[in-house]
XYZ file of C-alpha atoms in Angstrom:
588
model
C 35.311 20.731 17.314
C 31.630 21.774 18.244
C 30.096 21.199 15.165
C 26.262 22.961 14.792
C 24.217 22.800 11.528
C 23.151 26.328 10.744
C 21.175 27.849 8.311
C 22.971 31.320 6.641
C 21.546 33.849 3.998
C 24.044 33.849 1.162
C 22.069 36.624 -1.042
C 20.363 35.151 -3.470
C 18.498 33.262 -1.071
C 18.348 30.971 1.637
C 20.563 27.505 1.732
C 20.558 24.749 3.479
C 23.454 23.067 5.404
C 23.720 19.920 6.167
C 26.525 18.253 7.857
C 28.686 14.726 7.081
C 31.079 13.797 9.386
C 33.988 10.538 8.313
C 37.194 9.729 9.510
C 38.323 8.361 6.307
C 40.736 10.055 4.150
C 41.187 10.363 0.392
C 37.560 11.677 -0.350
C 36.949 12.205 -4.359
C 36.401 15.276 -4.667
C 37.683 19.245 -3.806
C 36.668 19.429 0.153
C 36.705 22.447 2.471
C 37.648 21.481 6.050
C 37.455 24.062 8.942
C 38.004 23.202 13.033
C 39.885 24.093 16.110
C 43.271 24.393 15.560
C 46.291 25.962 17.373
C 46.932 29.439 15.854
C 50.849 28.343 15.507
C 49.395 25.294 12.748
C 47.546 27.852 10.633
C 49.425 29.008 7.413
C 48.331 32.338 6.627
C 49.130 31.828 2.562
C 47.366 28.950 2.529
C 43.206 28.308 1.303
C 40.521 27.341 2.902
C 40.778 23.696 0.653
C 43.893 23.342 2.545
C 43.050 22.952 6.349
C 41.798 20.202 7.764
C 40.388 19.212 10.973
C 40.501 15.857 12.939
C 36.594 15.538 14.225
C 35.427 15.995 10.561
C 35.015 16.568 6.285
C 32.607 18.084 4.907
C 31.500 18.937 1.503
C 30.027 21.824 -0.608
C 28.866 23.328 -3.854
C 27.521 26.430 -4.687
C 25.752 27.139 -7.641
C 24.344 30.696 -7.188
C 23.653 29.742 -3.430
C 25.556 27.413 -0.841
C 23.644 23.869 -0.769
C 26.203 22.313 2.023
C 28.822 23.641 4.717
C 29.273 22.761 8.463
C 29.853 25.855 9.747
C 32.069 24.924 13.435
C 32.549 28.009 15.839
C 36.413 28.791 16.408
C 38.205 29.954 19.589
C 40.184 32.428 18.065
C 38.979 35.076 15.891
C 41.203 34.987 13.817
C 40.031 31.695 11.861
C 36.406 32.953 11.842
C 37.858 36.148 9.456
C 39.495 33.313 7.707
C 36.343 31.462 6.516
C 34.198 34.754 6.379
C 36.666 35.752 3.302
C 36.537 32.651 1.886
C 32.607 32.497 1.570
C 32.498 35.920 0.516
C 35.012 35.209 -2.329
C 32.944 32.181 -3.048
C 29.242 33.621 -3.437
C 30.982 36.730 -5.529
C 32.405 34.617 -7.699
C 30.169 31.953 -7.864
C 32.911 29.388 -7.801
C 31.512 25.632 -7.839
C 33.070 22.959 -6.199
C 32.728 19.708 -6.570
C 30.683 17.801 -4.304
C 32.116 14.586 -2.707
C 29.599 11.844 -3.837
C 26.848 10.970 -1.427
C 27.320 7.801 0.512
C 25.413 5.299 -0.773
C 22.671 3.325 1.935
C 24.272 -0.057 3.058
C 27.909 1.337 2.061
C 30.228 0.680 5.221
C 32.529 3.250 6.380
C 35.212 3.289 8.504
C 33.744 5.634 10.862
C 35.321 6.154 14.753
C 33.028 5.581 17.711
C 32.323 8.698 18.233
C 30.529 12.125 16.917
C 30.274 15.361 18.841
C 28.189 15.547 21.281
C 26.432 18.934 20.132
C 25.491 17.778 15.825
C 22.383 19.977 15.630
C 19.931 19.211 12.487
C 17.551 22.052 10.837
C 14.755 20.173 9.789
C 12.432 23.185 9.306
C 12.823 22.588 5.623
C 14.034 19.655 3.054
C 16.833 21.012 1.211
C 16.548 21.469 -2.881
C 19.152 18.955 -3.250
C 17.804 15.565 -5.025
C 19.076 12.940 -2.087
C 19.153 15.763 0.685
C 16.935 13.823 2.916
C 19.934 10.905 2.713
C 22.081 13.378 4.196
C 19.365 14.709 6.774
C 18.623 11.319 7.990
C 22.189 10.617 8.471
C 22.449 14.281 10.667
C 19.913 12.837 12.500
C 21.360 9.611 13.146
C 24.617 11.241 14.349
C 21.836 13.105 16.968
C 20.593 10.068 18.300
C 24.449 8.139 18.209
C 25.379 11.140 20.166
C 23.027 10.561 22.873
C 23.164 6.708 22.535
C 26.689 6.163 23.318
C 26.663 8.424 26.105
C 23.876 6.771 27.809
C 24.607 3.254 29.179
C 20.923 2.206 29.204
C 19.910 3.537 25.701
C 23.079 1.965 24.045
C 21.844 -1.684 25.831
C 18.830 -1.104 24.137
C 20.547 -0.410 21.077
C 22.446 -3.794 21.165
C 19.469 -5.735 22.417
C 17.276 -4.889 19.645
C 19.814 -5.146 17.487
C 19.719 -9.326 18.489
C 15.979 -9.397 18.661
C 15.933 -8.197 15.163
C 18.193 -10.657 14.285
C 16.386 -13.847 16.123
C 13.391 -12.976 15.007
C 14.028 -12.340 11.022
C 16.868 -14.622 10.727
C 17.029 -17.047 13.030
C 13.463 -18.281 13.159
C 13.350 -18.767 9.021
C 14.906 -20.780 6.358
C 14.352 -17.912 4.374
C 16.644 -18.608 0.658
C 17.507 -14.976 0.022
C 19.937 -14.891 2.988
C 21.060 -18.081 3.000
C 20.387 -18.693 6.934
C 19.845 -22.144 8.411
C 17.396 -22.577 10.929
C 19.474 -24.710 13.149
C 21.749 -24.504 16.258
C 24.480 -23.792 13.987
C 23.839 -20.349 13.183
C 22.608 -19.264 16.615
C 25.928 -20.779 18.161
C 27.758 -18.847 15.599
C 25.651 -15.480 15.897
C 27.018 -15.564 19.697
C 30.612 -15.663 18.894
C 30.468 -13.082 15.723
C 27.907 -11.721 16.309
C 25.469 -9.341 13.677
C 28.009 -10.578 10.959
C 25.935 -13.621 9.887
C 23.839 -11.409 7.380
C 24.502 -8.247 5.531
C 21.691 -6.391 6.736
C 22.681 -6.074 9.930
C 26.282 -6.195 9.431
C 27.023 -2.720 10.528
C 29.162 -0.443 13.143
C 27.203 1.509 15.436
C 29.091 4.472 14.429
C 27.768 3.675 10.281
C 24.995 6.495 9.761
C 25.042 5.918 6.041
C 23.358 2.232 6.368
C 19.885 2.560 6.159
C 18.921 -0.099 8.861
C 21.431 1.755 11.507
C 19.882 4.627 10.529
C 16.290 3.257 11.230
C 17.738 0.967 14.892
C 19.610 4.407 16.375
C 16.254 6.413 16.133
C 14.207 3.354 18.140
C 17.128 3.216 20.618
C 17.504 6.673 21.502
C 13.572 6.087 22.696
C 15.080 3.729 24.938
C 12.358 0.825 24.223
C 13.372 -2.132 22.506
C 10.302 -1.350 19.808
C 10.499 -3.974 16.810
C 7.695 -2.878 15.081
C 8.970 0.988 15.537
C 12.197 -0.393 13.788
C 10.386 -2.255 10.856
C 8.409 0.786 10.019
C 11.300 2.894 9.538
C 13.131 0.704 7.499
C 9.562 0.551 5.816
C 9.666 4.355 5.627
C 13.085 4.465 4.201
C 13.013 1.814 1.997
C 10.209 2.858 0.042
C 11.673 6.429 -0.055
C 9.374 8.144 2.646
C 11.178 11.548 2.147
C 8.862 11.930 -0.870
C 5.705 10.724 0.209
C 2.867 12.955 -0.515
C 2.222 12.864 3.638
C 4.882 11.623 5.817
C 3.525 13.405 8.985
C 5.513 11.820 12.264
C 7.533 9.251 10.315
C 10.785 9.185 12.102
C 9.999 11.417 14.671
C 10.122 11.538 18.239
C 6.779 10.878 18.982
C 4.107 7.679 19.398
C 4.000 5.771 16.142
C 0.051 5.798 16.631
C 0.197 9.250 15.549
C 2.402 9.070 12.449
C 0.714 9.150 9.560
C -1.739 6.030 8.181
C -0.604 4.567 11.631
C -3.904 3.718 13.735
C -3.996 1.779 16.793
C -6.308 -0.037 18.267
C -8.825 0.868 21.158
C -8.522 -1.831 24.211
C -12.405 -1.652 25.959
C -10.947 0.139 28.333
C -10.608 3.344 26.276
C -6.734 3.137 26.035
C -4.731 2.712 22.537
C -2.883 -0.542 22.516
C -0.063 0.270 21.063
C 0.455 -3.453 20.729
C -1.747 -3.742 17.466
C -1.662 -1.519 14.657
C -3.216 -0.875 11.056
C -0.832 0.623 8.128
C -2.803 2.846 5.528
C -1.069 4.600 3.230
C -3.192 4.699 -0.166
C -2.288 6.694 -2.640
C 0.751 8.194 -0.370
C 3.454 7.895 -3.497
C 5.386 4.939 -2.037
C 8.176 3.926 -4.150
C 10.129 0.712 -4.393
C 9.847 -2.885 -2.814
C 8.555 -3.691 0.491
C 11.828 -4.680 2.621
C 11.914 -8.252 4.795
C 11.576 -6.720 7.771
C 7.700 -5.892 6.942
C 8.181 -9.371 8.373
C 8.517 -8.163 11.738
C 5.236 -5.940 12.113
C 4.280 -8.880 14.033
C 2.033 -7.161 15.610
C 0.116 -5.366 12.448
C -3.614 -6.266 12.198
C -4.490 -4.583 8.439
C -2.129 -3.410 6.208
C -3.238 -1.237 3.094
C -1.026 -0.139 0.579
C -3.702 0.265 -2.380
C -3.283 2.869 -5.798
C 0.758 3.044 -5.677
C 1.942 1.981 -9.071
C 5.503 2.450 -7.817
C 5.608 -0.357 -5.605
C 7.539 -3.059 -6.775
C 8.740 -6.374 -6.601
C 6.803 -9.593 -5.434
C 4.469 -10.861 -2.592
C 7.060 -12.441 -0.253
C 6.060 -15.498 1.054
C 7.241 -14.371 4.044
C 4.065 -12.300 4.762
C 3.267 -15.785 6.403
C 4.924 -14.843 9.622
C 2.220 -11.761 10.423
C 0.680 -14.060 12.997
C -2.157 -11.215 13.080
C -3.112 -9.736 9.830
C -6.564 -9.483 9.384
C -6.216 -7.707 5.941
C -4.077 -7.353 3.419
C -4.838 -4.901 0.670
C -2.466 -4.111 -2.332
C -4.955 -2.687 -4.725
C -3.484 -1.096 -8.176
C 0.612 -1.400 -7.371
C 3.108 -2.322 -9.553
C 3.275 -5.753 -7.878
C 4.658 -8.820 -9.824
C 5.023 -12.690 -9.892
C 2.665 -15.164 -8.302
C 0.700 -15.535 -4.959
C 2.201 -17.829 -3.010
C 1.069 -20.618 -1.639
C 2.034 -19.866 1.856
C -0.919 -17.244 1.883
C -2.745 -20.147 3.018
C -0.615 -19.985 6.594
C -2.100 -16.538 7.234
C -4.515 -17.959 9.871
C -5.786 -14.801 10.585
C -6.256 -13.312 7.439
C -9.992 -12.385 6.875
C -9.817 -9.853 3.605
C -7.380 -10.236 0.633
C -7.568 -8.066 -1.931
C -5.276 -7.873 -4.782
C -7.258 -6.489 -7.220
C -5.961 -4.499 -10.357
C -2.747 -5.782 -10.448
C -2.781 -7.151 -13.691
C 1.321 -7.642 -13.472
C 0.640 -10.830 -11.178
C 0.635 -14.096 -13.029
C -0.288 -17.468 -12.451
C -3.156 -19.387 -10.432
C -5.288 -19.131 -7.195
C -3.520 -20.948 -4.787
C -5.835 -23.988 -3.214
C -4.174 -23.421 -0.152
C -6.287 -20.172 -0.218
C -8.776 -22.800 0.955
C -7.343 -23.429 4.240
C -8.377 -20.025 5.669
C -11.355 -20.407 7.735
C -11.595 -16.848 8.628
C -11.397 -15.603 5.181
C -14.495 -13.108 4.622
C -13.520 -11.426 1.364
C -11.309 -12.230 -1.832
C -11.108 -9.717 -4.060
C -8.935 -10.422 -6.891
C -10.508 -8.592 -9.762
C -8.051 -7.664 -12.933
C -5.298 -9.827 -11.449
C -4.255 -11.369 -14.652
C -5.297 -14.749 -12.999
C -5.465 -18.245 -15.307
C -6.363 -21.774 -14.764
C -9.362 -23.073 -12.441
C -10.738 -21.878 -9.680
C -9.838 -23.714 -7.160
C -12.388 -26.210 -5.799
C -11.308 -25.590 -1.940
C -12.495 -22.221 -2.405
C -16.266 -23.951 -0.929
C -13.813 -24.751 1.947
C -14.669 -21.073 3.165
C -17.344 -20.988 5.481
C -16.657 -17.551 6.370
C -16.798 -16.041 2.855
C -18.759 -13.262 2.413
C -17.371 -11.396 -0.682
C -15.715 -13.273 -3.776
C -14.812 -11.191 -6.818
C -13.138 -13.073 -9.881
C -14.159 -10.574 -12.827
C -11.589 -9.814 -15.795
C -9.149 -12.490 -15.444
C -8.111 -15.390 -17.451
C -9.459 -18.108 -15.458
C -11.183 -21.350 -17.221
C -12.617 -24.631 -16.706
C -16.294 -25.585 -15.031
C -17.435 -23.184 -12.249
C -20.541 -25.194 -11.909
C -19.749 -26.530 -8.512
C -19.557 -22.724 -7.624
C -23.354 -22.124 -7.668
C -23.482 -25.546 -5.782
C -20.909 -25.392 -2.791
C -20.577 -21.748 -2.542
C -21.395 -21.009 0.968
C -24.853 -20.377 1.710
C -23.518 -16.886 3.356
C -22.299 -15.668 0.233
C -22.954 -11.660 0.052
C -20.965 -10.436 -3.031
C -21.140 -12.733 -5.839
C -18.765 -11.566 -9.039
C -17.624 -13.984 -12.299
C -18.057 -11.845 -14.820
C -15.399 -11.116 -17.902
C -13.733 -15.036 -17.728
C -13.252 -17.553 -20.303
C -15.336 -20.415 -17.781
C -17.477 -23.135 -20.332
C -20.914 -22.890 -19.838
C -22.973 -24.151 -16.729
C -26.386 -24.359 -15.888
C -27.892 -22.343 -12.778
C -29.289 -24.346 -10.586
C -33.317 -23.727 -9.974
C -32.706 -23.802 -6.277
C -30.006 -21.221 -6.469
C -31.653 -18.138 -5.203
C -33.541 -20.060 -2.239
C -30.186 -21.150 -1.430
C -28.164 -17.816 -1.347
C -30.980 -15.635 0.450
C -28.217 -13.368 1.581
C -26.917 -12.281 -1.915
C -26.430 -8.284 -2.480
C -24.747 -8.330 -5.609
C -24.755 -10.840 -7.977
C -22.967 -9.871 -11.091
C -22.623 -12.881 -13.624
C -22.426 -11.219 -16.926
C -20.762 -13.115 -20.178
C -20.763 -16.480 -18.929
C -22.869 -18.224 -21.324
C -24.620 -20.295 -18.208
C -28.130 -21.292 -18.885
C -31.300 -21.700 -16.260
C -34.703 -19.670 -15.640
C -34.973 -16.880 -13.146
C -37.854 -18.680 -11.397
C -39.888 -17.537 -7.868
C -36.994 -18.018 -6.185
C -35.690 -14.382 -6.652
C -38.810 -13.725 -3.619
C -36.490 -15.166 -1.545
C -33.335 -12.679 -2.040
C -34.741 -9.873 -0.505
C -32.099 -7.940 0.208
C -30.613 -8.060 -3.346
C -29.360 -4.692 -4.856
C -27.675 -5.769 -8.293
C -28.733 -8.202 -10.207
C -26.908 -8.285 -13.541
C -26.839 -11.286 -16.245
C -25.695 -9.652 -19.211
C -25.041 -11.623 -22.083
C -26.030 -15.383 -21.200
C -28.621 -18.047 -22.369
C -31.387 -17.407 -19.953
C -34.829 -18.677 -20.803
C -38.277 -17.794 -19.547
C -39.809 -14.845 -18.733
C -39.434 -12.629 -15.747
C -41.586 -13.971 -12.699
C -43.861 -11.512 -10.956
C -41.784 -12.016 -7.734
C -39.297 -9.648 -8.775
C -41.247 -7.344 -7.279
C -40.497 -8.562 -3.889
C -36.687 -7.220 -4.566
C -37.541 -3.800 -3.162
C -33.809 -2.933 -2.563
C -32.902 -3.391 -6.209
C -30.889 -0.776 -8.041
C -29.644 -2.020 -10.759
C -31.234 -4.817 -12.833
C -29.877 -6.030 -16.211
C -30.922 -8.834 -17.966
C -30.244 -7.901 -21.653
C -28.733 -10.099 -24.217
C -30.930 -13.135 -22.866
C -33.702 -15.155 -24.077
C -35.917 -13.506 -21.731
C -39.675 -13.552 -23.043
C -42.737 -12.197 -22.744
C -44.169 -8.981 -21.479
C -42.435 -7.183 -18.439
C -44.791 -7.659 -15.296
C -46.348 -4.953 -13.819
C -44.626 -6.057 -10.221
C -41.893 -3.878 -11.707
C -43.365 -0.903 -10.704
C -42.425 -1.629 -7.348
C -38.723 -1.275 -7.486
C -39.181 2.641 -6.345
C -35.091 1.915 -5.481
C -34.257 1.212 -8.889
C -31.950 3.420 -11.051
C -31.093 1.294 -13.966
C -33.103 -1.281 -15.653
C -31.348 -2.950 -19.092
C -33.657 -5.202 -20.936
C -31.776 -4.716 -24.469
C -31.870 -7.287 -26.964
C -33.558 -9.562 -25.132
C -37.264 -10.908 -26.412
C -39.394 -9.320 -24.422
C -42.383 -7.658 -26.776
C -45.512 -5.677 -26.022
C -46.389 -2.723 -24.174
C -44.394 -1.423 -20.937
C -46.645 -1.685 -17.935
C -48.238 1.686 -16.773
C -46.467 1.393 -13.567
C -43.477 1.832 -14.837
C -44.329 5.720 -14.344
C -43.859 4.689 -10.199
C -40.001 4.245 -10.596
C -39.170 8.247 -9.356
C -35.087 7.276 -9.055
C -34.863 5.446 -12.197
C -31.465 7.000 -14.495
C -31.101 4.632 -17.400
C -33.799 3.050 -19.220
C -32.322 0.623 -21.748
C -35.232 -0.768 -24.507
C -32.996 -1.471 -27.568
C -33.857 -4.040 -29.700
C -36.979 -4.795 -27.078
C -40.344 -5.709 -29.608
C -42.067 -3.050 -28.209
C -45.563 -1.484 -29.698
C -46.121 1.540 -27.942
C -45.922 5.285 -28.339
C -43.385 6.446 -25.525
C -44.539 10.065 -25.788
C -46.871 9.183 -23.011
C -44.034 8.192 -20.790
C -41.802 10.868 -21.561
C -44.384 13.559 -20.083
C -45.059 11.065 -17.077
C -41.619 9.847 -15.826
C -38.625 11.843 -14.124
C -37.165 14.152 -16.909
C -33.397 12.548 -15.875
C -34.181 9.787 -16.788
C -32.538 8.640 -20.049
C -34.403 5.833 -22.223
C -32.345 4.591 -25.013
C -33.879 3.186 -28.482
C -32.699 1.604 -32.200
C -34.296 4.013 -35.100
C -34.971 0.447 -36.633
C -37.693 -0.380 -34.046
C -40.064 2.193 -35.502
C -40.815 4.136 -31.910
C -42.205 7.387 -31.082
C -40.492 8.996 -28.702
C -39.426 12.607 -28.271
C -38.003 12.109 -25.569
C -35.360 8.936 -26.201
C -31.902 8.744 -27.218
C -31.287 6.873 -30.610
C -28.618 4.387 -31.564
C-alpha cells in the first residue's frame, strides 16, 4: 500500500507518527496492521490486531495520546470506517499496547528490496519518545532507499562509495580491531564477497536500522560519491547528534559547509572549497566515542571537539591517517588511555591541545618530536608523568608549550637551554621537576617570550638586565622559587607587562622606581619576598593596577598617603603583624 506518515490530533494533544516498515514475521509484541486488501479477505468480526498487510508492520502505544501509527489510505471506504472505530475506541479508553521493541543500530533484518515509493517523514518536530529520532532516521532512510533504487545512477553511487569506504578504512590499514590484513589477500577476497569482510559494512541495502546504511543512503541519494559527507554522519550518529544542543543541517539535504560547526575553506579566488573543512563543535553535548571512520575526514584541516565530558573512549592511533590536520583540539572530554605514539605521523599537525583531560595517563610521546610544523602543545591538567621528552627542542616551529599541573619529573634544565629561541608561551608550573638553575643568558635568548609562567619549581638564578631585552613580555610570574638578587631597573623597559609576580623569592632590596613605568600593569605580587623600605612615589603612575600584593614585604611606610593617591579599585593586601597604616588595605 501507499504508505504516508501523518500527523493526527487525538484530543489531548498532538502525536507523532512515525512509520517502520519489515518483512519479517513473529514481531514481540501486540501489532496493529492496516493495508489494501480485497473487501472479500476482510472479516467483519474480526479486530484491528488481526489484519495484516503484505508491504508492512507497524507498531503503537498510546498512553493518553498516540506516539506511533502508519496511517495507509484505503480504496474502499469501508476499511477507513474500520480503523476510524478502532482509534476512537482506543483514545476513549486509553487502551495501551505494547510497543514492538525498537531495532537496535547494527541489528540486521531480513528486509525485501524494496519500500514504497511514496514513505513521507514529518520532521517538523522530534517526537517525545526517548529513541524517536532512531525511528525518524530510519523513515528517512526508507526516503532516500526509495529514490535510490529507482534511480540507476544514484544506486551506482550507492555501491561505489560503499567500496571506497571500504578501500580506504580497511584495506589501506592493519588496523587490530577488525582484524584486516593489508595484503592482496583481502582485496582479492573483498571482490568475490564483497562488503562481508567487516561488520561495519556488512549490510543489505534494504537494512535502515544499521546506522552506517543509514548514514551511506543519505550521501547517495545526493548522487556524489562524498566520503567525508559519509564520515560525518556516522560522526553525527554515533555520538548521538539527535540531542546535540545545535544540530542545524546535520543530515540534511543541503552543503555540509553550512551544517553546523562545519566551515570551509576560502580558495583566493573567493569560492568555498568544499575540499577542506574545519569541525567545531564545543560545548555541543556530544555523547559517546568517536567512530573509525573519523578516519576518513581525509580531507579535515582542524578539528575541535573541546568542553564535552561525554565523549568517551581513547585517542585512536588511527588519527594518523588525517593527512591534513592542522589542529586537533579535545579540551575537557571524558577522553582516556595514552597518546599514542603515532601522533608523531601527523605531519601536518601544527596545534595539539589536550588539555584538562586529567583521565589520560602515561608519558609525552618523543615521537611528538618529529613534528616540524608543530606551533603549540598544550597539554595542561593531562595527568601526564615521567620526563619531558628531550626531542621536544626538536621543534623549531614551537611557539606555545604549556606543561602546568601534571605529574611530570626529572631535569628540565636543558629546557631553558634548547628551547627554541621562538618560544612565545612559556608554562611549567605545578610539576614535581628537581631544581635547575636559570641560565643568565636566558632572557637575551628568548626575546620573543609573552608569557612566562614558572611558578613552584624551586629553580634558582638572578633576574639580571636581560629582562630589557623581552620587550614584548606580558606575564612574568615566578612564584615560589629560589631567586636571588634584587630587581634590576630594566624592568622598566617591559612596558607591556600585566601581571608581574615574584613573591615567595629571595628577592632583595628596595623596589626601583623604573616600576612606575608599567602604566599596563594590573597585578604586581611581591609577598614574602625580602624586599624592605619604602615603595617608590611612582608607584602612584600605575592608573590600571587591580591587585597590590605587600604581605610579609619589610616595609616602613604609612600607606595612607597612597590610598588617597592611587585608583580607588585597586586592592592592596597586608599581614596585621607588619605594623602598617593603612585605611585603605585588606588584612590577612
Amino acid at each position: 500500500g501507499r504508505c504516508t506518515l501523518q500527523r493526527l490530533n487525538a484530543f489531548t494533544g498532538s502525536a507523532s507518527f512515525i512509520y517502520q516498515s519489515s518483512h519479517r514475521e513473529g514481531l514481540n509484541g501486540v501489532t496493529l496492521g492496516f493495508g489494501v486488501l480485497e473487501q472479500e479477505s476482510i472479516d467483519q468480526s474480526s479486530t484491528a490486531s488481526q489484519v495484516t498487510d503484505d508491504s508492512g508492520i507497524t507498531n503503537m502505544t498510546t498512553k493518553g495520546l498516540i506516539s506511533q501509527l502508519c496511517y495507509c489510505q484505503f480504496t474502499r471506504n469501508v476499511a477507513i470506517s474500520v480503523i476510524a472505530v478502532s482509534l476512537l475506541a482506543i483514545a476513549i479508553v486509553g487502551i495501551t499496547i505494547v510497543p514492538t521493541p525498537l531495532i537496535k543500530a547494527d541489528e540486521t533484518l531480513e528486509n525485501s528490496t524494496s519500500i514504497g515509493d511514496h514513505i513521507s517523514c514529518d520532521w517538523t518536530r522530534l517526537p517525545i519518545l526517548n529513541r524517536a529520532f532512531e525511528f525518524q532516521a530510519q523513515c528517512r532512510c526508507m526516503e532516500h532507499l526509495s529514490k535510490v533504487q529507482h534511480d540507476v545512477g544514484k544506486l551506482e553511487v550507492y555501491h561505489a562509495l560503499k567500496r571506497k569506504i571500504y578501500e580506504e578504512l580497511y584495506l589501506n590499514t592493519t588496523n587490530e580491531a577488525f582484524n584486516i590484513p593489508n595484503n592482496k589477500e583481502s582485496s582479492q577476497k573483498y571482490e568475490s564477497t564483497p562488503y562481508q569482510f567487516t561488520e561495519q559494512l556488512n549490510f543489505d541495502i534494504s537494512d535502515c536500522s544499521h546506522l552506517r546504511n543509514v548514514a551511506l543512503m543519505e550521501v547517495a541519494n545526493q548522487g556524489v560519491v562524498d566520503v567525508s559527507r559519509y564520515a560525518l554522519n556516522v560522526f553525527f550518529l554515533s555520538l548521538q547528534g539527535h540531542s546535540w544542543i545545535n544540530n542545524q543541517g546535520w543530515m540534511g539535504d543541503e552543503s555540509m559547509c553550512s551544517w553546523y560547526g562545519i566551515s570551509c575553506e576560502n580558495e583566493d579566488d573567493g569560492e568555498i572549497d568544499t575540499n577542506f573543512y574545519s569541525v567545531h563543535l564545543e560545548s555541543n553535548r556530544l555523547n559517546g566515542s568517536l567512530p573509525i571512520e573519523i578516519t576518513l575526514m581525509r580531507n579535515a584541516v582542524n578539528i575541535t571537539l573541546s568542553h564535552e565530558r561525554s565523549l568517551v573512549g581513547t585517542l585512536s592511533s588511527e588519527l594518523a591517517r588525517l593527512p591534513n590536520l592542522r589542529a586537533l583540539n579535545l579540551i575537557s572530554s571524558g577522553l582516556r588511555g595514552t597518546i599514542p605514539t603515532e601522533i608523531g605521523d601527523m605531519l601536518s599537525l601544527e596545534e595539539l591541545n589536550l588539555s584538562k583531560n586529567n583521565m589520560l595517563s602515561g608519558t609525552i610521546p618523543s615521537e611528538i618530536g618529529k613534528l616540524d610544523t608543530l606551533r603549540s602543545l598544550y597539554l595542561l591538567s593531562a595527568n601526564m608523568t615521567g620526563t619531558v621528552p628531550t626531542e621536544l627542542s626538536h621543534l623549531t616551529s614551537l611557539r606555545h608549550l604549556d606543561l602546568q599541573k601534571n605529574r611530570l619529573s626529572g631535569n628540565v634544565g636543558w629546557i631553558f637551554e634548547t628551547i627554541t629561541t621562538q618560544i612565545v608561551d612559556l608554562y611549567l608550573s605545578a610539576n614535581a621537576f628537581a631544581p635547575a638553575m636559570l641560565p643568565t643568558d636566558f632572557f637575551q635568548k628568548h626575546s620573543n617570550l609573552k608569557r612566562l609562567v614558572m611558578n613552584g619549581m624551586k629553580f634558582s638564578g638572578m633576574l639580571d638586565s636581560g629582562l630589557m631585552e623581552v620587550k614584548n613580555l606580558e606575564i612574568l610570574s615566578m612564584r615560589d622559587n629560589e631567586l636571588i638578587g634584587s630587581l634590576p631597573s630594566t624592568i622598566g623597559f617591559l612596558t607591556n607587562l600585566h601581571h608581574l609576580d615574584i613573591s615567595y623569592n629571595y628577592i632583595m632590596g628596595t623596589l626601583p622606581t623604573e616600576i612606575g613605568l608599567l602604566t599596563n600593569l594590573e597585578d604586581l605580587i611581591l609577598s614574602f619576598s625580602d624586599l624592605s623600605g619604602t615603595l617608590p612615589t611612582t608607584i602612584e603612575n600605575l592608573s590600571r593596577l587591580h591587585q597590590l600584593e605587600l604581605v610579609g614585604v619589610k616595609l616602613q611606610d604609612n600607606l595612607n598617603t597612597l590610598c588617597e593617591k592611587i585608583s580607588k579599585k585597586t586592592r592592596i593586601h597586608i599581614s596585621n603583624a607588619q605594623g602598617i597604616e593603612c585605611g585603605c588595605c585588606i588584612l590577612y
